XYZ file of C-alpha atoms in Angstrom:
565
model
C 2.944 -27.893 3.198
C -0.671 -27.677 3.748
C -2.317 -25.419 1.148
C -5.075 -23.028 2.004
C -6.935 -20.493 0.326
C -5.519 -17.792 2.881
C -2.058 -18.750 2.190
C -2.526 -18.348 -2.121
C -4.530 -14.779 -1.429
C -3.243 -11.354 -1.821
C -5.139 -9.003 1.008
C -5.580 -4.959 0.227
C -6.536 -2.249 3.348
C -8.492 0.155 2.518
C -8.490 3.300 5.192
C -12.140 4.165 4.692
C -11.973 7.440 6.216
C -9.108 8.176 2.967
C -10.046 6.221 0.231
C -13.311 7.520 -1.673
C -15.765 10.149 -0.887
C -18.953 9.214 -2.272
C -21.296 12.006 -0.340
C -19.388 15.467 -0.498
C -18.527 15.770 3.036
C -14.608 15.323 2.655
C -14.184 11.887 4.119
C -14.128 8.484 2.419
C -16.994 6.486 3.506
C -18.396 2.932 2.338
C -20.104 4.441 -0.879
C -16.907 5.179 -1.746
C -15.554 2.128 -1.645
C -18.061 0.204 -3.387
C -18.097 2.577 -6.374
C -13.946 1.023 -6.799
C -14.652 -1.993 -5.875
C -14.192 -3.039 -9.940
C -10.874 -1.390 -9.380
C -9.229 -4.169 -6.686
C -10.712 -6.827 -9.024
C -8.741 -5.498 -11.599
C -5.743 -5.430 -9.428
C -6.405 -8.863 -9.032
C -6.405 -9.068 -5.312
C -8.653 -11.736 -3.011
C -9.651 -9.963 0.271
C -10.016 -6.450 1.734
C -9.188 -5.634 5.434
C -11.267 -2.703 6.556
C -9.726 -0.535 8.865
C -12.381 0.006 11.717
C -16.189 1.128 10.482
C -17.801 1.136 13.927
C -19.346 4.165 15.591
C -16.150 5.798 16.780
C -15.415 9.685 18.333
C -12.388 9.108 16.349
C -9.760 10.475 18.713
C -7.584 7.693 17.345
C -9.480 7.503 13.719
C -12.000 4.451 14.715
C -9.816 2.688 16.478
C -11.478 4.100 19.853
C -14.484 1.578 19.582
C -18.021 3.250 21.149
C -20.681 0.679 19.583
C -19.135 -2.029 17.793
C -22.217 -3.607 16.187
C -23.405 0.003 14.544
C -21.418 2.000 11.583
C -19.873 5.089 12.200
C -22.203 8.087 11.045
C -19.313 9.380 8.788
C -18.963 5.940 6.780
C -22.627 5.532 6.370
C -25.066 2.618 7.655
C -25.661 -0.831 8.254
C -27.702 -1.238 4.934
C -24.776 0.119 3.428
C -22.029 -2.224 4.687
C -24.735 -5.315 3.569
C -24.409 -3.474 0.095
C -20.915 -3.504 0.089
C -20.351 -7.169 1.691
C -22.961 -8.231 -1.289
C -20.706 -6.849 -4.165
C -17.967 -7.925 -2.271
C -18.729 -11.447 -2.341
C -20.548 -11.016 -6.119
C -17.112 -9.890 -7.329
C -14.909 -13.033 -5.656
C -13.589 -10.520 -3.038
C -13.647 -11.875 0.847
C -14.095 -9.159 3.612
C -11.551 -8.920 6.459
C -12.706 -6.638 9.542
C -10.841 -5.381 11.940
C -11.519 -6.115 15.416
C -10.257 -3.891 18.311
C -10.546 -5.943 21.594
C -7.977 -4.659 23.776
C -9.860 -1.506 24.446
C -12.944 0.246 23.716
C -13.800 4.050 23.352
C -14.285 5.833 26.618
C -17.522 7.266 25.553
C -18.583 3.161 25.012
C -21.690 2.371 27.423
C -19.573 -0.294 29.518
C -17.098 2.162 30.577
C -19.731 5.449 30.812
C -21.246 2.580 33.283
C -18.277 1.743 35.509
C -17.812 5.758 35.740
C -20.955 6.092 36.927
C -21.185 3.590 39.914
C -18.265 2.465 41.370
C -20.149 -0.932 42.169
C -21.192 -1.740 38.685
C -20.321 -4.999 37.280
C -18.425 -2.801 34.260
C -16.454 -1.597 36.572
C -13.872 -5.136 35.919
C -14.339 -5.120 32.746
C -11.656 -2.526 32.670
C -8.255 -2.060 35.124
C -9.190 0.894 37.816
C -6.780 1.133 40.444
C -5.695 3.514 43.353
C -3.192 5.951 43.106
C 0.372 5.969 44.658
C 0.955 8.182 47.936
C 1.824 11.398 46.646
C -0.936 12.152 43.583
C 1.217 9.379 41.559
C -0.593 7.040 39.215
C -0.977 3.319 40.456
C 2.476 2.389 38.168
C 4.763 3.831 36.061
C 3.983 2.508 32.739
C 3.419 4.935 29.986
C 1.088 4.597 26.877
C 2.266 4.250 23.226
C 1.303 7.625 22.568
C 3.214 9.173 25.232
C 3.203 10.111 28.816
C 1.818 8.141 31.330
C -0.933 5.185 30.779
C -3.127 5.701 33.462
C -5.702 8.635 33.991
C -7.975 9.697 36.738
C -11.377 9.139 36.686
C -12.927 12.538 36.532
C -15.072 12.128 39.436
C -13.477 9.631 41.774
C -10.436 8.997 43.409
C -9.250 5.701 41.140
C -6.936 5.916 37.818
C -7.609 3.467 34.861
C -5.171 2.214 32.414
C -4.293 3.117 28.980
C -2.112 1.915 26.899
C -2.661 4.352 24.027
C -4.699 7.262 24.095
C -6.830 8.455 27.768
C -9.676 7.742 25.295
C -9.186 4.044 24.874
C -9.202 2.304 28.369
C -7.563 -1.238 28.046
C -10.249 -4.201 28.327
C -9.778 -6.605 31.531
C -9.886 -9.861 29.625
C -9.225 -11.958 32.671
C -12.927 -10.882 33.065
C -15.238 -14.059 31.636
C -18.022 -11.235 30.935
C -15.175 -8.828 28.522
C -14.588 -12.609 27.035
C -18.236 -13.350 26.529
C -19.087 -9.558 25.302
C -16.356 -10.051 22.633
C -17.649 -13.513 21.620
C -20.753 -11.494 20.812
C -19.634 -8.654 19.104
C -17.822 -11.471 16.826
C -20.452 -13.352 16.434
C -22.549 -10.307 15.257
C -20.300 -9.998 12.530
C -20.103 -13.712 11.368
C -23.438 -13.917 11.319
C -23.517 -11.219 8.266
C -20.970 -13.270 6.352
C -17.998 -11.990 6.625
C -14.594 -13.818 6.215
C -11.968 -13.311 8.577
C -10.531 -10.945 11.293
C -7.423 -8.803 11.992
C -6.911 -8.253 15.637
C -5.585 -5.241 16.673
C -2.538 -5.320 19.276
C -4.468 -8.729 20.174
C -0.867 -9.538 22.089
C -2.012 -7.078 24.786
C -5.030 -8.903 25.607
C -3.597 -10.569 29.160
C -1.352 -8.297 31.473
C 0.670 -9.430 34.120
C -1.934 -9.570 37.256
C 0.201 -7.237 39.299
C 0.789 -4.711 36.656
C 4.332 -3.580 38.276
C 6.727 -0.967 37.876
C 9.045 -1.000 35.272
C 12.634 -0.762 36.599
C 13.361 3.153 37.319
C 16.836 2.614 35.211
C 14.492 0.971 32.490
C 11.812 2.109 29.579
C 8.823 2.873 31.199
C 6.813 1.778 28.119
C 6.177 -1.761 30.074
C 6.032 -4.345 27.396
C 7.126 -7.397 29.298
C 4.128 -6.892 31.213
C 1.554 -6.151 28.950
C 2.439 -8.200 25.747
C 2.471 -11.749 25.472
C 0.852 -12.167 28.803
C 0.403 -15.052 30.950
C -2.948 -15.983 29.815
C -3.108 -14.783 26.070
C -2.899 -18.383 24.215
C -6.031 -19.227 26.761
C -7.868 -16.520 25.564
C -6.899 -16.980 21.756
C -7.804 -20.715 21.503
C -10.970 -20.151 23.187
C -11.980 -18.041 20.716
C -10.908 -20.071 18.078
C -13.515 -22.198 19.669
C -16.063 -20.789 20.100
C -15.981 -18.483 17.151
C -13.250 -18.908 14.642
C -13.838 -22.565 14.108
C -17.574 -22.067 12.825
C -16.282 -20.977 9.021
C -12.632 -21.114 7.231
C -11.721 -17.413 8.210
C -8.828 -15.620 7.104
C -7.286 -14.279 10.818
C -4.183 -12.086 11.224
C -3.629 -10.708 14.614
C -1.175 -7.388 15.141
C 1.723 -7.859 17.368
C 4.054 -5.762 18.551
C 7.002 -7.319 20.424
C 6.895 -10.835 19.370
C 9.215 -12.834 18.606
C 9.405 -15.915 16.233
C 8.919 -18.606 19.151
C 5.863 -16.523 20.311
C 4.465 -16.423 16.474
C 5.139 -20.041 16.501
C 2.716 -20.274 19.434
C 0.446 -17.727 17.805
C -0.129 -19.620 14.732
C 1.019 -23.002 14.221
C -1.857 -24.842 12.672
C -2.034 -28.025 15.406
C -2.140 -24.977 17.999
C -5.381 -23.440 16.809
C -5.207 -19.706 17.505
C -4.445 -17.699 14.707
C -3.242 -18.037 10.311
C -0.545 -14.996 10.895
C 0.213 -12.742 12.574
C 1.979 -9.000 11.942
C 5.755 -8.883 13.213
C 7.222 -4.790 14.129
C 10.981 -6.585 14.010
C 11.370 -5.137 10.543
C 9.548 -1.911 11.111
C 11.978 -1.006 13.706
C 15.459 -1.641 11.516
C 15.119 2.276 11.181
C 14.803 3.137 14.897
C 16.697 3.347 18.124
C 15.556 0.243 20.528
C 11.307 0.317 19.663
C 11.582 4.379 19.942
C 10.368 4.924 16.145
C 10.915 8.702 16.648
C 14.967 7.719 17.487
C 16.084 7.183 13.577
C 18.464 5.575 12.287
C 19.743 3.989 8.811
C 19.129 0.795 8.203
C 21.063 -1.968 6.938
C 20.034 -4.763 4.357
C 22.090 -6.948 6.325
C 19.777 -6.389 9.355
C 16.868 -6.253 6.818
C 17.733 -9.979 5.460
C 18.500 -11.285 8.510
C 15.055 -10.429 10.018
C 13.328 -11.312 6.632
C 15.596 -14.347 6.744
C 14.828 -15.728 10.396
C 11.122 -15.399 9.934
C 10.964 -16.674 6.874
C 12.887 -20.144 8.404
C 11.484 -20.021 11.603
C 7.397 -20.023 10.357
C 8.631 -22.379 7.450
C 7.045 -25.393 9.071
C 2.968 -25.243 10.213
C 3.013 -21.741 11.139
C 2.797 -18.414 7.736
C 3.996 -15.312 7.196
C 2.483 -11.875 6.648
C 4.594 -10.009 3.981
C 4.070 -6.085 4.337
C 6.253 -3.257 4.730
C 3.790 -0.323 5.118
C -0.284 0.090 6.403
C -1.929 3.010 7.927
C 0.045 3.229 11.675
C 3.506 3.221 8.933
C 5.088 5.418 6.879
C 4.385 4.587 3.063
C 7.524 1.831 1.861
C 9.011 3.570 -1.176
C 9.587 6.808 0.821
C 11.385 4.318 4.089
C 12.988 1.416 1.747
C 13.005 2.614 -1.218
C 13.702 6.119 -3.223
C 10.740 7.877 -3.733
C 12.271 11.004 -6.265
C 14.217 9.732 -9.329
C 13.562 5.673 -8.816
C 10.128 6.043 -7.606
C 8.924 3.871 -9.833
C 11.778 1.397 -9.754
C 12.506 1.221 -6.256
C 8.538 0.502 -6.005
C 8.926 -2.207 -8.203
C 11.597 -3.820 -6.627
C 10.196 -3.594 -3.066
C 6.890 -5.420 -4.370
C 9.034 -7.549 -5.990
C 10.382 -8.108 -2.697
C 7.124 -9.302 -0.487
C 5.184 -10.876 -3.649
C 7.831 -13.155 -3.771
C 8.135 -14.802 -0.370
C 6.177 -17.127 1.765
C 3.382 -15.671 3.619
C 0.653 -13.807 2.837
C 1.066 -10.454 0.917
C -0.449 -6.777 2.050
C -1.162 -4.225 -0.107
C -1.778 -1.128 1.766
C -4.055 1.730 -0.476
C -1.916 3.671 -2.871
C 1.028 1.366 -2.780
C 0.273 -0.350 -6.285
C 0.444 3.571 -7.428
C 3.682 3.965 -5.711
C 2.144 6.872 -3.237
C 4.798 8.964 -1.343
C 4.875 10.360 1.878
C 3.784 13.549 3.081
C 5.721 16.806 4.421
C 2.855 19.340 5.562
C 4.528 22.888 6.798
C 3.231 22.683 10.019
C 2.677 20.440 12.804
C -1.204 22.088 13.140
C -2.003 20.095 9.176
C -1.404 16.911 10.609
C -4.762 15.144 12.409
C -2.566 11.989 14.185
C -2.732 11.725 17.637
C 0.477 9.713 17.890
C 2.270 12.455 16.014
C 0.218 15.576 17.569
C 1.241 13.582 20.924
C 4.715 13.303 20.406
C 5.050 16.713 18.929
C 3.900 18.096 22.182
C 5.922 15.749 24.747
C 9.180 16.085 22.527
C 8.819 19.915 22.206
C 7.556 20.883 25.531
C 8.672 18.579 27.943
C 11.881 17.223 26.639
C 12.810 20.673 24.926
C 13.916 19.064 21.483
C 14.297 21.339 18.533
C 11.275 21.327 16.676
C 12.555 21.050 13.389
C 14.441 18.139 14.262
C 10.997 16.831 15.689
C 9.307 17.704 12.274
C 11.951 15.853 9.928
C 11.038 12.858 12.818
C 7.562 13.418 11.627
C 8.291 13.653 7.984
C 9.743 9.973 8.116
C 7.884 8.198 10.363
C 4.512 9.871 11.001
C 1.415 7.707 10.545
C 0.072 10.298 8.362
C 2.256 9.654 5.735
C -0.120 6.957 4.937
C -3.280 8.213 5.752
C -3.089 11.214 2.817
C -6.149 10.890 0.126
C -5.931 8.127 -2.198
C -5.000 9.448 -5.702
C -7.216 8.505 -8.568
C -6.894 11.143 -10.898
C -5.493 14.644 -11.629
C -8.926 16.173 -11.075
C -9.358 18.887 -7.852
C -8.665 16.848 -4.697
C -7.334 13.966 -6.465
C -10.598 12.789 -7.656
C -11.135 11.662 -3.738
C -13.834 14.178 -2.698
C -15.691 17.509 -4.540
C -15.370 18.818 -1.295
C -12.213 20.031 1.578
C -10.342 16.359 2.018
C -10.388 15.768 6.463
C -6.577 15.993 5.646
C -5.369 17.671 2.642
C -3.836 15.149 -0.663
C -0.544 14.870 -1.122
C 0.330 17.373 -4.219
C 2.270 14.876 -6.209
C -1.400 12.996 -7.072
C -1.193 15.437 -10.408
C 1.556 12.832 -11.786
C 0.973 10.003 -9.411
C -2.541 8.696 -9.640
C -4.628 5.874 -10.261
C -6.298 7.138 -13.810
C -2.635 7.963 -14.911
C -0.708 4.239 -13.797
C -4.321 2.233 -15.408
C -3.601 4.081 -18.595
C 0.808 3.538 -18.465
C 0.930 0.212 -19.057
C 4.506 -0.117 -18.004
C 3.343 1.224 -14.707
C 3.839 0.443 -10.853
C 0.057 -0.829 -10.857
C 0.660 -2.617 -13.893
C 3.541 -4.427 -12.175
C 1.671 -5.750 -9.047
C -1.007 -7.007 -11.587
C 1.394 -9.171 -13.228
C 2.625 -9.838 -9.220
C -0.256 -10.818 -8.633
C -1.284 -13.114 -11.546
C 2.150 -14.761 -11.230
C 1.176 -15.503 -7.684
C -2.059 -17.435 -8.828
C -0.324 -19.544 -11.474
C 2.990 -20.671 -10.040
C 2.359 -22.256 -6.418
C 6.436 -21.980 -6.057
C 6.235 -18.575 -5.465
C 3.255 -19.151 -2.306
C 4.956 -22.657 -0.779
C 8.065 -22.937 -2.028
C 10.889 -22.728 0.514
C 13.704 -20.281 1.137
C 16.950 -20.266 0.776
C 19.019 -17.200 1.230
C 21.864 -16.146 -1.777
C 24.781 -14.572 -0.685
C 24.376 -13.472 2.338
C 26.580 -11.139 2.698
C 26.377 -8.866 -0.264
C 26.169 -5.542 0.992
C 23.535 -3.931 -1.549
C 21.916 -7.305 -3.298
C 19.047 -9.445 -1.787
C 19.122 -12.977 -3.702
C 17.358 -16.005 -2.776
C 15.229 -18.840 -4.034
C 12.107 -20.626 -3.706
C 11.241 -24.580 -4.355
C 8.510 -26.466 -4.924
C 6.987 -29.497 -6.715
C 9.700 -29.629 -8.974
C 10.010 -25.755 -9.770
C 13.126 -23.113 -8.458
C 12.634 -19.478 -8.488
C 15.057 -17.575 -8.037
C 14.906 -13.873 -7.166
C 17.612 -11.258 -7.169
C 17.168 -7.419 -5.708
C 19.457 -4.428 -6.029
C 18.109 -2.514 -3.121
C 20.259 0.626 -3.881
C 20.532 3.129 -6.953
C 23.926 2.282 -7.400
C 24.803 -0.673 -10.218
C 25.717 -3.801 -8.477
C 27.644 -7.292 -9.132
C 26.503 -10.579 -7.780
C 28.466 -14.368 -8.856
C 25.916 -16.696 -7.539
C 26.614 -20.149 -6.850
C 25.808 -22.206 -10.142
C 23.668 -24.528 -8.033
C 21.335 -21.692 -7.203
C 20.031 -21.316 -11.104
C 16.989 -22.793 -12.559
C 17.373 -25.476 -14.580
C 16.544 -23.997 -18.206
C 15.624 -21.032 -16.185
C 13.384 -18.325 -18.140
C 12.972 -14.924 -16.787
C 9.360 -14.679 -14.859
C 9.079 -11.022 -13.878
C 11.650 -7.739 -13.682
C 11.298 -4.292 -13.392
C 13.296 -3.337 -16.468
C 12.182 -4.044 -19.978
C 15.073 -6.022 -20.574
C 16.819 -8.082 -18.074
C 19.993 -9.884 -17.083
C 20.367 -13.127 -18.508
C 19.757 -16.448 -16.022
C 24.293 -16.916 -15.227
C 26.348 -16.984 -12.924
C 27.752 -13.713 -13.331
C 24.646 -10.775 -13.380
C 25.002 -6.777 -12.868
C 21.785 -5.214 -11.820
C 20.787 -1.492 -12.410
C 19.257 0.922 -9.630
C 16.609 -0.682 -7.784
C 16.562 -3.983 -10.240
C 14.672 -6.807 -9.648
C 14.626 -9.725 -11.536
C 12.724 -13.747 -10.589
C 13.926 -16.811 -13.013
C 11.428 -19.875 -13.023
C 12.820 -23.414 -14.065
C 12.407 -26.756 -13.289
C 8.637 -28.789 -14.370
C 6.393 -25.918 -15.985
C 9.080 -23.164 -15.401
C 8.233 -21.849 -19.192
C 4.304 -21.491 -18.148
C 3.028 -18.149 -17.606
C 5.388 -16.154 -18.102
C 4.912 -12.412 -17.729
C-alpha cells in the first residue's frame, strides 16, 4: 500500500453561501469562514473543499460558472480568498476548490459570444444543433433537473444542450480551445497555492459524437451517452499532465454512474488521472432505478454489499471516498440513521461507519453536530432548482399529488443540507444578524455548535476522537477489509489489518438490540476497545449484544493498547 498524505487526511465542505455571515447581508461569505477557521482545527480535520466561489448568477447556487478567475460579489473578493488561503495554510489546513468544467453559466462571455455570431469560434466550444422536423429539439435526452436538455437559442434557429439547468450549457471538450481554456482557469488557481481539485460531474466531460436518441421504450435521461464517454480518460490524463502533475494535489472527481471498473480506470495510481473519485451507487439504495424522487427503503444488505464491493474492488492502487451526505444530498442521520430519539447515537454510529474504512473521509458542514433535515410548509421556502424543478414537472405535468411530492422533498431535497449552519442558540443560529437567504432549521436552539463544544460526550466530540484515532493508528487508513457476517440482517461487522494490527468494528444500524457470534478468528489478539458510542461497551468475545445504533472498534495486535480513546 502506498501511503500518501491524501489517503491519512480527513476533508470538510464548507457551503459558503450557508456557513458564516460575516457582513450582515444574510449569506455566508469568505469572512465568514475565516473567522471559524480555529473551529475545523479543533475538529482536527486536514483540508477544506469549497463549494464554488466564482462570480456566479446563482441559478444553480455557483455552480453556473460566469468568470471563473473572479469571486462572486456575495462571497467577497480576491484579496479576501488570499486572506483566507493564508490562514488556511498558517493553520496546517490544505484548500480543495471545486472546479466546474462540464459547463459554464450562460451569462459567461464564451457563450454570450457564440449567441451573438453564429460564426464565432465560441460557437464549438459548446454543442448547438438543429432542431428535429416538427419544432422538436435535436434529441430526446432530458437534463437532471427535468424536462428536456436542450433549449433554443433566443434569437436563432439552433438548440444547445443542457444537461442540468437551461442556464448551464454543457462544454464541448472535444474542442482543443475548451481544453486549453480549462488548463488556464486551473492554472490560475495553482498559481495562488492551492492544493487540490474536486471536479464536478467531470464523467460528463466527453459525449458520444452523435449524441442519439435514447430508446423511446427507455429513460430519456441519456447516461450511456453522456457519462463515461469515449474520450474522457484522454482528457483526464492530459490534464494530469499538464496541470495536476506540477504539485502533490489532493483530486476527487464527482461521478455519477460509474461503476467500480470505470473508478479503477479513474484512479489507479500507474493510470494517472485522478486520487478518488465520488460513487452515487450508495446514494441510490433509497430510490427506484437513479429516479431519487421514486423512494424506497433500503436494505443493509444492499448497503454492505455496495460498501463491500468498493471497498474490494479499489483495494489495490486505486482509494476510496467515504461520505454519505454533501450539499446535492439529504443530511445522513435523517436518510441512514434516526434523527428524533437516537439522533445522537445513530450519528455516532454512522461516523463510526465511514471513519473507519479505507478511503478518504468527508465531512459535510453540520454533520459533526449531527444537523437534521429540513421540512419547510411550503414548496415557495425552498430556493433549489432541482427541487423547485421537480415540484413543477411532478405537479403539473405528471399530475402527482402534491403532498406526496412534498414528503419526496422532505427526504431527498438538496436543501436539506443547504439550511444555516448552527453555531449557537442566538437569533438565526448565530449564522447571520440579518434574514438567512434560506431560513435555519428550528432545531439549532438544542442542536448547535456552542452547545456540542461545551457537551463533552457530544456528536462533535466523537468525530474529534474519530479523527485523532485516524492520525495515530495507520490500520484504520490502510488496513484491509474483510466483511463479518454477512448476512446479519441489522449488524455491520468487519475488520481492518495492517502492519501487525486488527481492528475490528461492529455496527447496530437499527434501534432495536441486536446479537452477533462472530467467528473467534475475527478478534484482536488482546483486543482493547478503541472507540464506541456508549460509555460502556461490550466486551472484545465471541458472543456481543449491541444497543440502538451501537458502535463499537477493538484494536489488537503490535501497539493495539496505544492511543486509546
Amino acid at each position: 500500500m502506498k501511503e500518501t498524505w491524501w489517503k491519512e487526511a480527513v476533508v470538510y465542505q464548507i457551503y459558503p453561501r450557508s456557513f458564516m455571515d460575516s457582513n450582515g447581508d444574510g449569506i455566508g461569505d469568505l469572512g465568514g469562514i475565516i473567522r471559524k477557521l480555529d473551529y475545523l482545527k479543533e475538529l482536527g480535520v486536514n483540508v477544506i473543499w469549497l463549494s464554488p466561489i466564482y462570480r456566479s448568477p446563482n441559478d444553480d447556487n455557483g455552480y453556473d460558472i460566469s468568470d471563473y478567475c473572479e469571486i462572486m460579489e456575495e462571497f467577497g473578493t480576491m484579496e479576501e480568498f488570499d486572506r483566507l488561503l493564508k490562514a488556511m495554510h498558517e493553520r496546517g489546513l490544505k484548500l480543495m476548490m471545486d472546479l466546474v468544467v462540464n459547463h459554464t453559466s450562460d451569462e459567461h462571455p464564451w457563450f454570450q459570444a457564440a449567441l451573438k455570431d453564429k460564426n464565432s469560434p465560441y460557437r464549438d466550444y459548446y454543442f448547438f444543433r438543429d432542431g428535429k422536423p416538427g419544432g422538436l429539439p435535436p434529441n430526446n435526452w432530458c437534463s437532471h433537473f427535468g424536462f428536456s436538455a436542450w433549449e433554443k437559442e433566443p434569437e436563432g434557429e439552433q438548440y444547445f444542450l443542457h444537461l442540468y439547468t437551461k442556464k448551464q450549457p454543457d462544454l464541448n471538450w472535444d474542442n482543443p480551445s475548451v481544453r486549453e481554456e480549462v488548463y488556464r482557469i486551473m492554472q490560475f488557481w495553482t498559481d495562488k497555492g492551492i492544493d487540490g481539485f474536486r471536479m464536478d460531474v467531470i464523467n460528463y466531460i466527453s459525449k458520444a459524437a452523435e449524441l442519439p436518441d435514447m430508446p423511446e421504450d427507455g429513460p430519456h435521461l441519456a447516461t450511456p451517452y453522456f457519462a463515461n464517454g469515449p474520450h474522457v480518460h484522454e482528457y483526464l490524463q492530459e490534464m494530469n499532465r499538464r496541470i495536476l502533475s506540477q504539485r502533490d494535489f489532493i483530486t476527487v472527481g464527482e461521478m455519477v454512474s460509474v461503476t467500480t471498473d470505470q473508478a479503477r480506470l479513474y484512479t489507479h495510481e500507474d493510470r494517472h488521472e485522478l486520487n478518488m473519485v465520488f460513487t452515487f451507487e450508495h446514494m441510490y439504495l433509497d430510490a427506484v432505478g437513479e429516479d431519487k424522487w421514486q423512494i424506497r427503503q433500503w436494505k443493509l444488505s444492499e448497503l454492505k454489499a455496495v460498501f463491500g464491493k468498493w471497498q474490494t474492488s479499489l483495494a489495490d492502487g486505486c482509494w476510496n471516498s467515504l461520505y454519505l451526505n454533501n450539499h446535492d444530498q439529504a443530511r445522513m442521520v435523517s436518510r441512514f440513521g434516526d434523527d428524533g430519539k437516537y439522533r445522537v447515537e445513530s450519528a455516532k454510529m454512522l461516523a463510526t461507519f465511514l471513519h473507519t474504512l479505507q478511503g478518504t473521509p468527508y465531512i459535510y458542514q453540520g454533520e459533526e453536530l449531527g444537523m437534521t433535515n429540513i421540512r419547510f410548509g411550503s414548496i415557495d421556502q425552498y430556493k433549489d432548482i432541482d427541487t423547485l424543478n421537480h415540484y413543477a414537472e411532478a405537479v403539473t405535468v405528471f399530475h402527482e399529488d402534491p403532498k406526496r411530492v412534498m414528503e419526496a422533498i422532505y427526504a431527498k431535497g438538496r436543501d436539506n443540507a443547504r439550511t444555516p449552519m448552527q453555531w449557537d442558540a442566538s437569533p438565526n443560529a448565530g449564522f447571520t444578524d440579518a434574514v438567512p437567504w434560506i431560513p435555519v432549521n428550528p432545531n439549532y436552539t438544542e442542536i448547535n455548535a456552542e452547545a456540542a463544544i461545551r457537551d463533552t460526550e457530544s456528536i462533535y466530540h466523537y468525530y474529534q476522537d474519530l479523527i485523532r484515532i485516524r492520525r495515530h493508528h495507520k490500520v484504520v487508513v490502510y488496513g484491509d477489509y474483510n466483511p463479518v457476517c454477512e448476512e446479519h440482517p441489522s449488524i455491520y461487522a468487519y475488520t481492518r489489518r495492517y502492519q501487525g494490527q486488527m481492528l475490528l468494528v461492529v455496527l447496530n444500524f437499527f434501534s432495536d438490540p441486536a446479537v452477533i457470534d462472530l467467528p473467534k478468528a475475527c478478534l484482536p489478539e488482546n483486543g482493547v476497545r478503541l472507540i464506541g458510542n456508549y460509555e460502556d461497551a461490550p466486551a472484545c468475545e465471541v458472543h456481543m449484544k449491541l444497543r440502538a445504533f451501537e458502535a463499537v472498534a477493538f484494536l489488537g495486535g503490535d501497539g493495539g493498547e496505544q492511543i486509546m480513546i
